[in-house]
Amino acid sequence: MTTNSKTDTTPRWICTVCGWIYDENEGDPDSGILPGTRFEDIPDDWSCPLCGVTKSDFITLDEYAALRAASAPTVRPRRARGQVGGSDAVVIVGSGVAGWTVAEQIRARDPDRPITLITADDGCVYPKPALSMAIGQGRGADELVEMSGAVKAKSLNVTLQAFTRIMAIKPQARRLVTPRGSVNYGDLVLALGASQRRRDFGGDATDAILRVNDLASYRRLRERLDGGAKHVTLIGAGLIGVELAEDLRAGGHAVTLLDLGDQLLGRLAPAPIAARLLDALKAKDIQFKPGVSLASLESNAGRYTALLSNGRALETDLVVSAMGLVPNIDLAQKAGLRVNRGVIASADDLRTSDPHIFAVGDCAEIDGRSYFYIEPIRRQAATVAASLCGENLPFERHPVAIRVKTPSLPLNLCPPDLSVADLGGWHEKTAAGADCRMDFLVHQQLVGYALAGSCVTQSESLQRAVIASASSLVSAA
Amino acid sequence: MNRVDSMTAPAPTVTPAAPVVSPGTSPATPTDGASDLDAIRAVVRDTLAPLTLKIDEGYYPAEVLRALGAAGTFRQHLASQNGRGTVDIQAALSAMDIVSQECMSTGFMVWAQDVACWYIEMSGNDFLKETLLPKLACGEALGGTALSNPMKYLAGIEPLLISAEETEDAFILNGTLPWVSNLGADHWFGSIFKVGGDEPRDVMAMVNTSWPGMELKQLAKFCGMEGTGTYALSFTNVRVPKTHVLGDPLLPYLKKIKAGFVLLQTGMATGLIEGCIQLCEAVEPRFAHVNCYLDDRPDELREELEDARELIEALSADVFNPSTDFMRSVLEARLLGSELSLRAANAAMLHTGASGYLHDAPAQRKLREAYFVAIVTPAIKHLRKELDVMAAA
């Protein structure tokens, strides 16, 4: 760090009345005192050019500084250190479920810890799973807001810095750089979230493709759907794809669902369950095109022509891409933290490769896995808060139960952990019409399940069984 | 060379630092950016500093600009002119930083001259590259940029104000542009105009203020930056030969120059902030015991300034990166420059107290300069609008 304090030793004299400084190098030419004139040699009838007092009211600057220093406070007054961040503060980046839950969990443990939450959006609190079920319920973006960021921050005694993106993390200096300036932190919690995967589609309208992953993008979707029934093309038939398809249909829109795979929910559900869901969606007039994706999108007289990978064309009003979530790791990567698909964090305390930086939620990767669901994210937040408050509360890597919000056929899915997925297989336990239960067994132990229709009521007991057997199998594998 | 050191070296007016190259040794080669910076420091100390107050009051310092040009100020970023054969935005920023520490009006004119050169360097116009560019790059010819209105036009803020008719070998321009800077008789500027007729499009060209039909009108009086040669520009059937076209088609050309255009402005901000920090530091012996109750102490501002410089240096090394993420970072860096300038100038006022409130005090001048950083195109509001549009994409 460079400093620019004067290094020359020329005596300087200060007027104790007004603070004007006589520098012997500069003199006081306006009063006829030439540069280089020693203070002692100035005539006694000379007076301060600023306030008119005489030489006797001057002392050297060094004397003056010594006199004043005696009255200085020994530590920087708290008033002057600002409210945002600070070397004693926990700074949380991101205001999704992960970010706010960390703030809640710290506050529950420590009423006094300074907490700052920095977010690129307005920081408002809303239920993210509702984004794929609100159209059918007729709820607009504003109706999903449970609490404004300001109110939430006040309730937790948290400093909220909204509408502020982080430009860089400087782990050595424990500082963040933002467009408003730098922010110091004692400990940093990254709750950066994830983004919908992007692919370069061709065509002049490729910029018009929407991705729904937060309230702002949901608001844009609703704006585009205004004014009557539309035809919507959904790219990707994963969890978000099937939920949005059913929700858009419930809102009166026509839907075509594309996926490169040959079934719905390819990564999550066994084929018999996916086939039952497909029957239910077909009954609602939702089109599914397996083995097909978008090739390019061209504008066409106020609508779009979607050219598909199978050579067909589709006239549509709106294209929504839901090809899966990718953790936001860019900032962490540039800061030199260890990353893989996500920001690598330890299951013990969710610390990253830097001891003062934690990762939580969609952006975090723990033992090779990311957890994009509310329940494990809340447990991760508790783990972070506990370790920041000196407790030990390791994150338990349970298989996750996923409730698929498709009202025409409710599903509850618990896919097997990837580490054991190739050691066993799916077995049909119950099958009666749309109702179905399938178990994933490894060495006769239940490590996953998939439930459709009325069988979803069994999820709680099955989840307990899976958690019990998974702990032994995962550690063995 | 150690760029960070060269940028953070003491202000020439505060500390008459010993030159790195002692007089009497063989002259530095013109390809050495570090020795250029030393020469620029000397011009700032000897030629600019005595005129700073006069410039603030309205004096256009052509002789300072020519001396800065001779010292290499305007050629640093130009691969064809700097002797190093590389686009060195960082060196151009270092030069502008040094000038702006003393006088940001002059720093702003350095930027205007820098971008006028940048327009030609990035164009495919060999005629201008051979004739005009070398003169602009060494300060023999002076000029600026009339791109405030077009930048706002491209961001959807206001319509394009200059229209043109196309002839076989020229464009005939009409319209009026408010406040274009670094102008005078026989100065050059880059202009974007809307072409009508059979092939409607936007085109950019270099125009001379002394061409028939051009008129400079000094209508407004500003609270600062009065010495920057800022005029309303009136065009009446101004014939611009096609030999002076910079960009046609315009958009791909603008994409190429935009990051450099915006990034180059950050040198004004970092220099101004440095100057403000030095003003705060200079009163530490007198006021440290009570200034510690203020926000934004000089040591804290310096950390933030160094963070900003580091970030800008990284962006400068990647100025042709076409990605949206990169442009977002450039706009954010420019925004950071504005926000920090305002805070640093506010801190300079509060730290220096009454002595900063005196009529000729540098602190109050820097306060007015800081508002200029925040409102000159792209202004804070303009940047936030562009960043919002990017966030929604």
PDB file of N, CA and C in Angstrom, chain B residues 205-280:
ATOM      1  N   ALA B 205     -18.382   9.152 -38.434  1.00  0.00           N
ATOM      2  CA  ALA B 205     -17.268   9.720 -39.199  1.00  0.00           C
ATOM      3  C   ALA B 205     -16.518  10.741 -38.353  1.00  0.00           C
ATOM      4  N   MET B 206     -15.286  11.081 -38.759  1.00  0.00           N
ATOM      5  CA  MET B 206     -14.531  12.171 -38.139  1.00  0.00           C
ATOM      6  C   MET B 206     -14.895  13.472 -38.856  1.00  0.00           C
ATOM      7  N   VAL B 207     -15.147  14.505 -38.059  1.00  0.00           N
ATOM      8  CA  VAL B 207     -15.561  15.795 -38.606  1.00  0.00           C
ATOM      9  C   VAL B 207     -14.638  16.868 -38.027  1.00  0.00           C
ATOM     10  N   ASN B 208     -14.380  17.934 -38.828  1.00  0.00           N
ATOM     11  CA  ASN B 208     -13.534  19.031 -38.375  1.00  0.00           C
ATOM     12  C   ASN B 208     -14.396  20.258 -38.064  1.00  0.00           C
ATOM     13  N   THR B 209     -14.086  20.912 -36.924  1.00  0.00           N
ATOM     14  CA  THR B 209     -14.910  22.058 -36.503  1.00  0.00           C
ATOM     15  C   THR B 209     -14.802  23.249 -37.442  1.00  0.00           C
ATOM     16  N   SER B 210     -13.791  23.277 -38.318  1.00  0.00           N
ATOM     17  CA  SER B 210     -13.626  24.427 -39.205  1.00  0.00           C
ATOM     18  C   SER B 210     -14.196  24.186 -40.593  1.00  0.00           C
ATOM     19  N   TRP B 211     -14.813  23.023 -40.804  1.00  0.00           N
ATOM     20  CA  TRP B 211     -15.422  22.776 -42.115  1.00  0.00           C
ATOM     21  C   TRP B 211     -16.622  23.706 -42.300  1.00  0.00           C
ATOM     22  N   PRO B 212     -16.916  24.089 -43.567  1.00  0.00           N
ATOM     23  CA  PRO B 212     -18.042  24.999 -43.817  1.00  0.00           C
ATOM     24  C   PRO B 212     -19.355  24.440 -43.249  1.00  0.00           C
ATOM     25  N   GLY B 213     -20.093  25.323 -42.589  1.00  0.00           N
ATOM     26  CA  GLY B 213     -21.383  24.918 -42.023  1.00  0.00           C
ATOM     27  C   GLY B 213     -21.313  24.534 -40.564  1.00  0.00           C
ATOM     28  N   MET B 214     -20.079  24.394 -40.005  1.00  0.00           N
ATOM     29  CA  MET B 214     -19.932  24.053 -38.580  1.00  0.00           C
ATOM     30  C   MET B 214     -19.904  25.333 -37.766  1.00  0.00           C
ATOM     31  N   GLU B 215     -20.590  25.327 -36.635  1.00  0.00           N
ATOM     32  CA  GLU B 215     -20.535  26.490 -35.756  1.00  0.00           C
ATOM     33  C   GLU B 215     -20.461  26.029 -34.305  1.00  0.00           C
ATOM     34  N   LEU B 216     -19.534  26.637 -33.548  1.00  0.00           N
ATOM     35  CA  LEU B 216     -19.416  26.335 -32.119  1.00  0.00           C
ATOM     36  C   LEU B 216     -20.078  27.449 -31.344  1.00  0.00           C
ATOM     37  N   LYS B 217     -21.005  27.110 -30.472  1.00  0.00           N
ATOM     38  CA  LYS B 217     -21.689  28.145 -29.697  1.00  0.00           C
ATOM     39  C   LYS B 217     -21.475  27.886 -28.218  1.00  0.00           C
ATOM     40  N   GLN B 218     -20.917  28.889 -27.524  1.00  0.00           N
ATOM     41  CA  GLN B 218     -20.739  28.735 -26.082  1.00  0.00           C
ATOM     42  C   GLN B 218     -21.934  29.372 -25.388  1.00  0.00           C
ATOM     43  N   LEU B 219     -22.917  28.565 -25.103  1.00  0.00           N
ATOM     44  CA  LEU B 219     -24.173  29.112 -24.601  1.00  0.00           C
ATOM     45  C   LEU B 219     -24.284  28.980 -23.084  1.00  0.00           C
ATOM     46  N   ALA B 220     -23.820  27.850 -22.569  1.00  0.00           N
ATOM     47  CA  ALA B 220     -24.050  27.574 -21.149  1.00  0.00           C
ATOM     48  C   ALA B 220     -22.809  27.914 -20.333  1.00  0.00           C
ATOM     49  N   LYS B 221     -23.021  28.275 -19.070  1.00  0.00           N
ATOM     50  CA  LYS B 221     -21.888  28.399 -18.149  1.00  0.00           C
ATOM     51  C   LYS B 221     -22.085  27.362 -17.056  1.00  0.00           C
ATOM     52  N   PHE B 222     -21.071  26.491 -16.877  1.00  0.00           N
ATOM     53  CA  PHE B 222     -21.183  25.404 -15.909  1.00  0.00           C
ATOM     54  C   PHE B 222     -20.520  25.781 -14.589  1.00  0.00           C
ATOM     55  N   CYS B 223     -20.796  24.995 -13.548  1.00  0.00           N
ATOM     56  CA  CYS B 223     -20.217  25.304 -12.237  1.00  0.00           C
ATOM     57  C   CYS B 223     -18.802  24.733 -12.116  1.00  0.00           C
ATOM     58  N   GLY B 224     -18.375  24.000 -13.111  1.00  0.00           N
ATOM     59  CA  GLY B 224     -17.022  23.472 -13.100  1.00  0.00           C
ATOM     60  C   GLY B 224     -16.658  23.048 -14.510  1.00  0.00           C
ATOM     61  N   MET B 225     -15.437  22.536 -14.701  1.00  0.00           N
ATOM     62  CA  MET B 225     -15.032  22.019 -15.996  1.00  0.00           C
ATOM     63  C   MET B 225     -15.152  23.094 -17.087  1.00  0.00           C
ATOM     64  N   GLU B 226     -15.015  24.360 -16.696  1.00  0.00           N
ATOM     65  CA  GLU B 226     -15.265  25.425 -17.662  1.00  0.00           C
ATOM     66  C   GLU B 226     -14.150  25.559 -18.697  1.00  0.00           C
ATOM     67  N   GLY B 227     -12.959  25.039 -18.390  1.00  0.00           N
ATOM     68  CA  GLY B 227     -11.854  25.180 -19.336  1.00  0.00           C
ATOM     69  C   GLY B 227     -11.738  24.042 -20.323  1.00  0.00           C
ATOM     70  N   THR B 228     -12.796  23.265 -20.490  1.00  0.00           N
ATOM     71  CA  THR B 228     -12.674  22.042 -21.290  1.00  0.00           C
ATOM     72  C   THR B 228     -13.080  22.235 -22.741  1.00  0.00           C
ATOM     73  N   GLY B 229     -13.217  23.493 -23.201  1.00  0.00           N
ATOM     74  CA  GLY B 229     -13.555  23.720 -24.610  1.00  0.00           C
ATOM     75  C   GLY B 229     -14.874  23.060 -24.967  1.00  0.00           C
ATOM     76  N   THR B 230     -15.892  23.313 -24.139  1.00  0.00           N
ATOM     77  CA  THR B 230     -17.185  22.655 -24.329  1.00  0.00           C
ATOM     78  C   THR B 230     -18.172  23.606 -25.004  1.00  0.00           C
ATOM     79  N   TYR B 231     -18.735  23.146 -26.111  1.00  0.00           N
ATOM     80  CA  TYR B 231     -19.604  23.995 -26.927  1.00  0.00           C
ATOM     81  C   TYR B 231     -20.837  23.220 -27.375  1.00  0.00           C
ATOM     82  N   ALA B 232     -21.880  23.984 -27.723  1.00  0.00           N
ATOM     83  CA  ALA B 232     -22.959  23.405 -28.523  1.00  0.00           C
ATOM     84  C   ALA B 232     -22.478  23.435 -29.977  1.00  0.00           C
ATOM     85  N   LEU B 233     -22.709  22.345 -30.680  1.00  0.00           N
ATOM     86  CA  LEU B 233     -22.209  22.205 -32.053  1.00  0.00           C
ATOM     87  C   LEU B 233     -23.388  22.279 -33.011  1.00  0.00           C
ATOM     88  N   SER B 234     -23.342  23.243 -33.904  1.00  0.00           N
ATOM     89  CA  SER B 234     -24.434  23.373 -34.858  1.00  0.00           C
ATOM     90  C   SER B 234     -23.954  22.975 -36.257  1.00  0.00           C
ATOM     91  N   PHE B 235     -24.700  22.098 -36.909  1.00  0.00           N
ATOM     92  CA  PHE B 235     -24.356  21.615 -38.256  1.00  0.00           C
ATOM     93  C   PHE B 235     -25.362  22.190 -39.247  1.00  0.00           C
ATOM     94  N   THR B 236     -24.874  22.908 -40.266  1.00  0.00           N
ATOM     95  CA  THR B 236     -25.751  23.365 -41.345  1.00  0.00           C
ATOM     96  C   THR B 236     -25.145  22.918 -42.671  1.00  0.00           C
ATOM     97  N   ASN B 237     -25.740  21.889 -43.237  1.00  0.00           N
ATOM     98  CA  ASN B 237     -25.240  21.333 -44.505  1.00  0.00           C
ATOM     99  C   ASN B 237     -23.726  21.116 -44.487  1.00  0.00           C
ATOM    100  N   VAL B 238     -23.232  20.481 -43.449  1.00  0.00           N
ATOM    101  CA  VAL B 238     -21.792  20.198 -43.360  1.00  0.00           C
ATOM    102  C   VAL B 238     -21.472  18.977 -44.218  1.00  0.00           C
ATOM    103  N   ARG B 239     -20.561  19.172 -45.163  1.00  0.00           N
ATOM    104  CA  ARG B 239     -20.201  18.074 -46.068  1.00  0.00           C
ATOM    105  C   ARG B 239     -19.064  17.248 -45.457  1.00  0.00           C
ATOM    106  N   VAL B 240     -19.365  15.983 -45.170  1.00  0.00           N
ATOM    107  CA  VAL B 240     -18.364  15.083 -44.600  1.00  0.00           C
ATOM    108  C   VAL B 240     -17.979  14.072 -45.675  1.00  0.00           C
ATOM    109  N   PRO B 241     -16.762  14.173 -46.219  1.00  0.00           N
ATOM    110  CA  PRO B 241     -16.360  13.238 -47.285  1.00  0.00           C
ATOM    111  C   PRO B 241     -16.344  11.802 -46.772  1.00  0.00           C
ATOM    112  N   LYS B 242     -16.661  10.862 -47.652  1.00  0.00           N
ATOM    113  CA  LYS B 242     -16.685   9.465 -47.233  1.00  0.00           C
ATOM    114  C   LYS B 242     -15.296   8.950 -46.841  1.00  0.00           C
ATOM    115  N   THR B 243     -14.268   9.690 -47.239  1.00  0.00           N
ATOM    116  CA  THR B 243     -12.916   9.310 -46.816  1.00  0.00           C
ATOM    117  C   THR B 243     -12.758   9.402 -45.295  1.00  0.00           C
ATOM    118  N   HIS B 244     -13.710  10.077 -44.628  1.00  0.00           N
ATOM    119  CA  HIS B 244     -13.600  10.269 -43.181  1.00  0.00           C
ATOM    120  C   HIS B 244     -14.523   9.365 -42.376  1.00  0.00           C
ATOM    121  N   VAL B 245     -15.117   8.373 -43.055  1.00  0.00           N
ATOM    122  CA  VAL B 245     -16.030   7.461 -42.352  1.00  0.00           C
ATOM    123  C   VAL B 245     -15.244   6.510 -41.448  1.00  0.00           C
ATOM    124  N   LEU B 246     -15.756   6.328 -40.220  1.00  0.00           N
ATOM    125  CA  LEU B 246     -15.130   5.410 -39.257  1.00  0.00           C
ATOM    126  C   LEU B 246     -15.883   4.086 -39.173  1.00  0.00           C
ATOM    127  N   GLY B 247     -17.207   4.186 -39.154  1.00  0.00           N
ATOM    128  CA  GLY B 247     -17.999   2.968 -38.968  1.00  0.00           C
ATOM    129  C   GLY B 247     -19.235   2.960 -39.834  1.00  0.00           C
ATOM    130  N   ASP B 248     -19.312   2.026 -40.782  1.00  0.00           N
ATOM    131  CA  ASP B 248     -20.465   1.865 -41.658  1.00  0.00           C
ATOM    132  C   ASP B 248     -20.360   0.484 -42.278  1.00  0.00           C
ATOM    133  N   PRO B 249     -21.043  -0.530 -41.773  1.00  0.00           N
ATOM    134  CA  PRO B 249     -22.113  -0.489 -40.769  1.00  0.00           C
ATOM    135  C   PRO B 249     -21.601  -0.117 -39.368  1.00  0.00           C
ATOM    136  N   LEU B 250     -22.480   0.536 -38.623  1.00  0.00           N
ATOM    137  CA  LEU B 250     -22.078   1.135 -37.367  1.00  0.00           C
ATOM    138  C   LEU B 250     -21.977   0.141 -36.211  1.00  0.00           C
ATOM    139  N   LEU B 251     -22.975  -0.750 -36.079  1.00  0.00           N
ATOM    140  CA  LEU B 251     -23.063  -1.535 -34.839  1.00  0.00           C
ATOM    141  C   LEU B 251     -21.857  -2.418 -34.553  1.00  0.00           C
ATOM    142  N   PRO B 252     -21.366  -3.172 -35.561  1.00  0.00           N
ATOM    143  CA  PRO B 252     -20.184  -3.988 -35.264  1.00  0.00           C
ATOM    144  C   PRO B 252     -18.983  -3.143 -34.857  1.00  0.00           C
ATOM    145  N   TYR B 253     -18.866  -1.954 -35.465  1.00  0.00           N
ATOM    146  CA  TYR B 253     -17.772  -1.041 -35.111  1.00  0.00           C
ATOM    147  C   TYR B 253     -17.935  -0.549 -33.672  1.00  0.00           C
ATOM    148  N   LEU B 254     -19.148  -0.169 -33.301  1.00  0.00           N
ATOM    149  CA  LEU B 254     -19.373   0.333 -31.941  1.00  0.00           C
ATOM    150  C   LEU B 254     -19.106  -0.746 -30.898  1.00  0.00           C
ATOM    151  N   LYS B 255     -19.494  -1.996 -31.241  1.00  0.00           N
ATOM    152  CA  LYS B 255     -19.235  -3.094 -30.300  1.00  0.00           C
ATOM    153  C   LYS B 255     -17.746  -3.197 -30.004  1.00  0.00           C
ATOM    154  N   LYS B 256     -16.946  -2.947 -31.058  1.00  0.00           N
ATOM    155  CA  LYS B 256     -15.499  -3.067 -30.916  1.00  0.00           C
ATOM    156  C   LYS B 256     -14.921  -1.940 -30.053  1.00  0.00           C
ATOM    157  N   ILE B 257     -15.485  -0.739 -30.155  1.00  0.00           N
ATOM    158  CA  ILE B 257     -14.869   0.385 -29.437  1.00  0.00           C
ATOM    159  C   ILE B 257     -15.457   0.638 -28.062  1.00  0.00           C
ATOM    160  N   LYS B 258     -16.631   0.040 -27.763  1.00  0.00           N
ATOM    161  CA  LYS B 258     -17.371   0.495 -26.586  1.00  0.00           C
ATOM    162  C   LYS B 258     -16.638   0.237 -25.263  1.00  0.00           C
ATOM    163  N   ALA B 259     -16.117  -0.968 -25.090  1.00  0.00           N
ATOM    164  CA  ALA B 259     -15.472  -1.278 -23.805  1.00  0.00           C
ATOM    165  C   ALA B 259     -14.303  -0.325 -23.566  1.00  0.00           C
ATOM    166  N   GLY B 260     -13.517  -0.055 -24.620  1.00  0.00           N
ATOM    167  CA  GLY B 260     -12.387   0.867 -24.482  1.00  0.00           C
ATOM    168  C   GLY B 260     -12.863   2.273 -24.149  1.00  0.00           C
ATOM    169  N   PHE B 261     -13.906   2.711 -24.847  1.00  0.00           N
ATOM    170  CA  PHE B 261     -14.493   4.040 -24.630  1.00  0.00           C
ATOM    171  C   PHE B 261     -14.868   4.224 -23.157  1.00  0.00           C
ATOM    172  N   VAL B 262     -15.584   3.240 -22.610  1.00  0.00           N
ATOM    173  CA  VAL B 262     -16.066   3.355 -21.228  1.00  0.00           C
ATOM    174  C   VAL B 262     -14.919   3.174 -20.229  1.00  0.00           C
ATOM    175  N   LEU B 263     -14.079   2.150 -20.476  1.00  0.00           N
ATOM    176  CA  LEU B 263     -12.981   1.871 -19.539  1.00  0.00           C
ATOM    177  C   LEU B 263     -12.021   3.050 -19.429  1.00  0.00           C
ATOM    178  N   LEU B 264     -11.757   3.709 -20.580  1.00  0.00           N
ATOM    179  CA  LEU B 264     -10.792   4.810 -20.557  1.00  0.00           C
ATOM    180  C   LEU B 264     -11.240   5.928 -19.609  1.00  0.00           C
ATOM    181  N   GLN B 265     -12.541   6.088 -19.425  1.00  0.00           N
ATOM    182  CA  GLN B 265     -13.020   7.141 -18.520  1.00  0.00           C
ATOM    183  C   GLN B 265     -12.614   6.890 -17.068  1.00  0.00           C
ATOM    184  N   THR B 266     -12.347   5.636 -16.716  1.00  0.00           N
ATOM    185  CA  THR B 266     -12.087   5.342 -15.301  1.00  0.00           C
ATOM    186  C   THR B 266     -10.781   5.979 -14.825  1.00  0.00           C
ATOM    187  N   GLY B 267      -9.906   6.376 -15.764  1.00  0.00           N
ATOM    188  CA  GLY B 267      -8.672   7.046 -15.363  1.00  0.00           C
ATOM    189  C   GLY B 267      -8.932   8.408 -14.738  1.00  0.00           C
ATOM    190  N   MET B 268      -9.990   9.078 -15.211  1.00  0.00           N
ATOM    191  CA  MET B 268     -10.384  10.356 -14.595  1.00  0.00           C
ATOM    192  C   MET B 268     -10.780  10.107 -13.148  1.00  0.00           C
ATOM    193  N   ALA B 269     -11.590   9.054 -12.952  1.00  0.00           N
ATOM    194  CA  ALA B 269     -12.110   8.778 -11.615  1.00  0.00           C
ATOM    195  C   ALA B 269     -10.983   8.394 -10.653  1.00  0.00           C
ATOM    196  N   THR B 270     -10.108   7.476 -11.072  1.00  0.00           N
ATOM    197  CA  THR B 270      -9.071   7.029 -10.133  1.00  0.00           C
ATOM    198  C   THR B 270      -8.126   8.182  -9.783  1.00  0.00           C
ATOM    199  N   GLY B 271      -7.834   9.043 -10.755  1.00  0.00           N
ATOM    200  CA  GLY B 271      -6.972  10.190 -10.470  1.00  0.00           C
ATOM    201  C   GLY B 271      -7.636  11.149  -9.500  1.00  0.00           C
ATOM    202  N   LEU B 272      -8.904  11.435  -9.745  1.00  0.00           N
ATOM    203  CA  LEU B 272      -9.634  12.341  -8.858  1.00  0.00           C
ATOM    204  C   LEU B 272      -9.673  11.774  -7.429  1.00  0.00           C
ATOM    205  N   ILE B 273      -9.967  10.478  -7.317  1.00  0.00           N
ATOM    206  CA  ILE B 273     -10.063   9.855  -5.989  1.00  0.00           C
ATOM    207  C   ILE B 273      -8.709   9.926  -5.281  1.00  0.00           C
ATOM    208  N   GLU B 274      -7.648   9.623  -6.041  1.00  0.00           N
ATOM    209  CA  GLU B 274      -6.298   9.729  -5.474  1.00  0.00           C
ATOM    210  C   GLU B 274      -6.055  11.142  -4.940  1.00  0.00           C
ATOM    211  N   GLY B 275      -6.420  12.142  -5.740  1.00  0.00           N
ATOM    212  CA  GLY B 275      -6.227  13.527  -5.312  1.00  0.00           C
ATOM    213  C   GLY B 275      -7.002  13.834  -4.044  1.00  0.00           C
ATOM    214  N   CYS B 276      -8.228  13.339  -3.953  1.00  0.00           N
ATOM    215  CA  CYS B 276      -9.057  13.575  -2.763  1.00  0.00           C
ATOM    216  C   CYS B 276      -8.436  12.900  -1.531  1.00  0.00           C
ATOM    217  N   ILE B 277      -7.946  11.680  -1.706  1.00  0.00           N
ATOM    218  CA  ILE B 277      -7.329  10.970  -0.578  1.00  0.00           C
ATOM    219  C   ILE B 277      -6.121  11.756  -0.074  1.00  0.00           C
ATOM    220  N   GLN B 278      -5.350  12.295  -1.022  1.00  0.00           N
ATOM    221  CA  GLN B 278      -4.166  13.063  -0.613  1.00  0.00           C
ATOM    222  C   GLN B 278      -4.557  14.315   0.171  1.00  0.00           C
ATOM    223  N   LEU B 279      -5.670  14.932  -0.203  1.00  0.00           N
ATOM    224  CA  LEU B 279      -6.136  16.099   0.553  1.00  0.00           C
ATOM    225  C   LEU B 279      -6.510  15.692   1.982  1.00  0.00           C
ATOM    226  N   CYS B 280      -7.148  14.526   2.107  1.00  0.00           N
ATOM    227  CA  CYS B 280      -7.509  14.039   3.451  1.00  0.00           C
ATOM    228  C   CYS B 280      -6.250  13.733   4.258  1.00  0.00           C
TER     229      CYS B 280
END
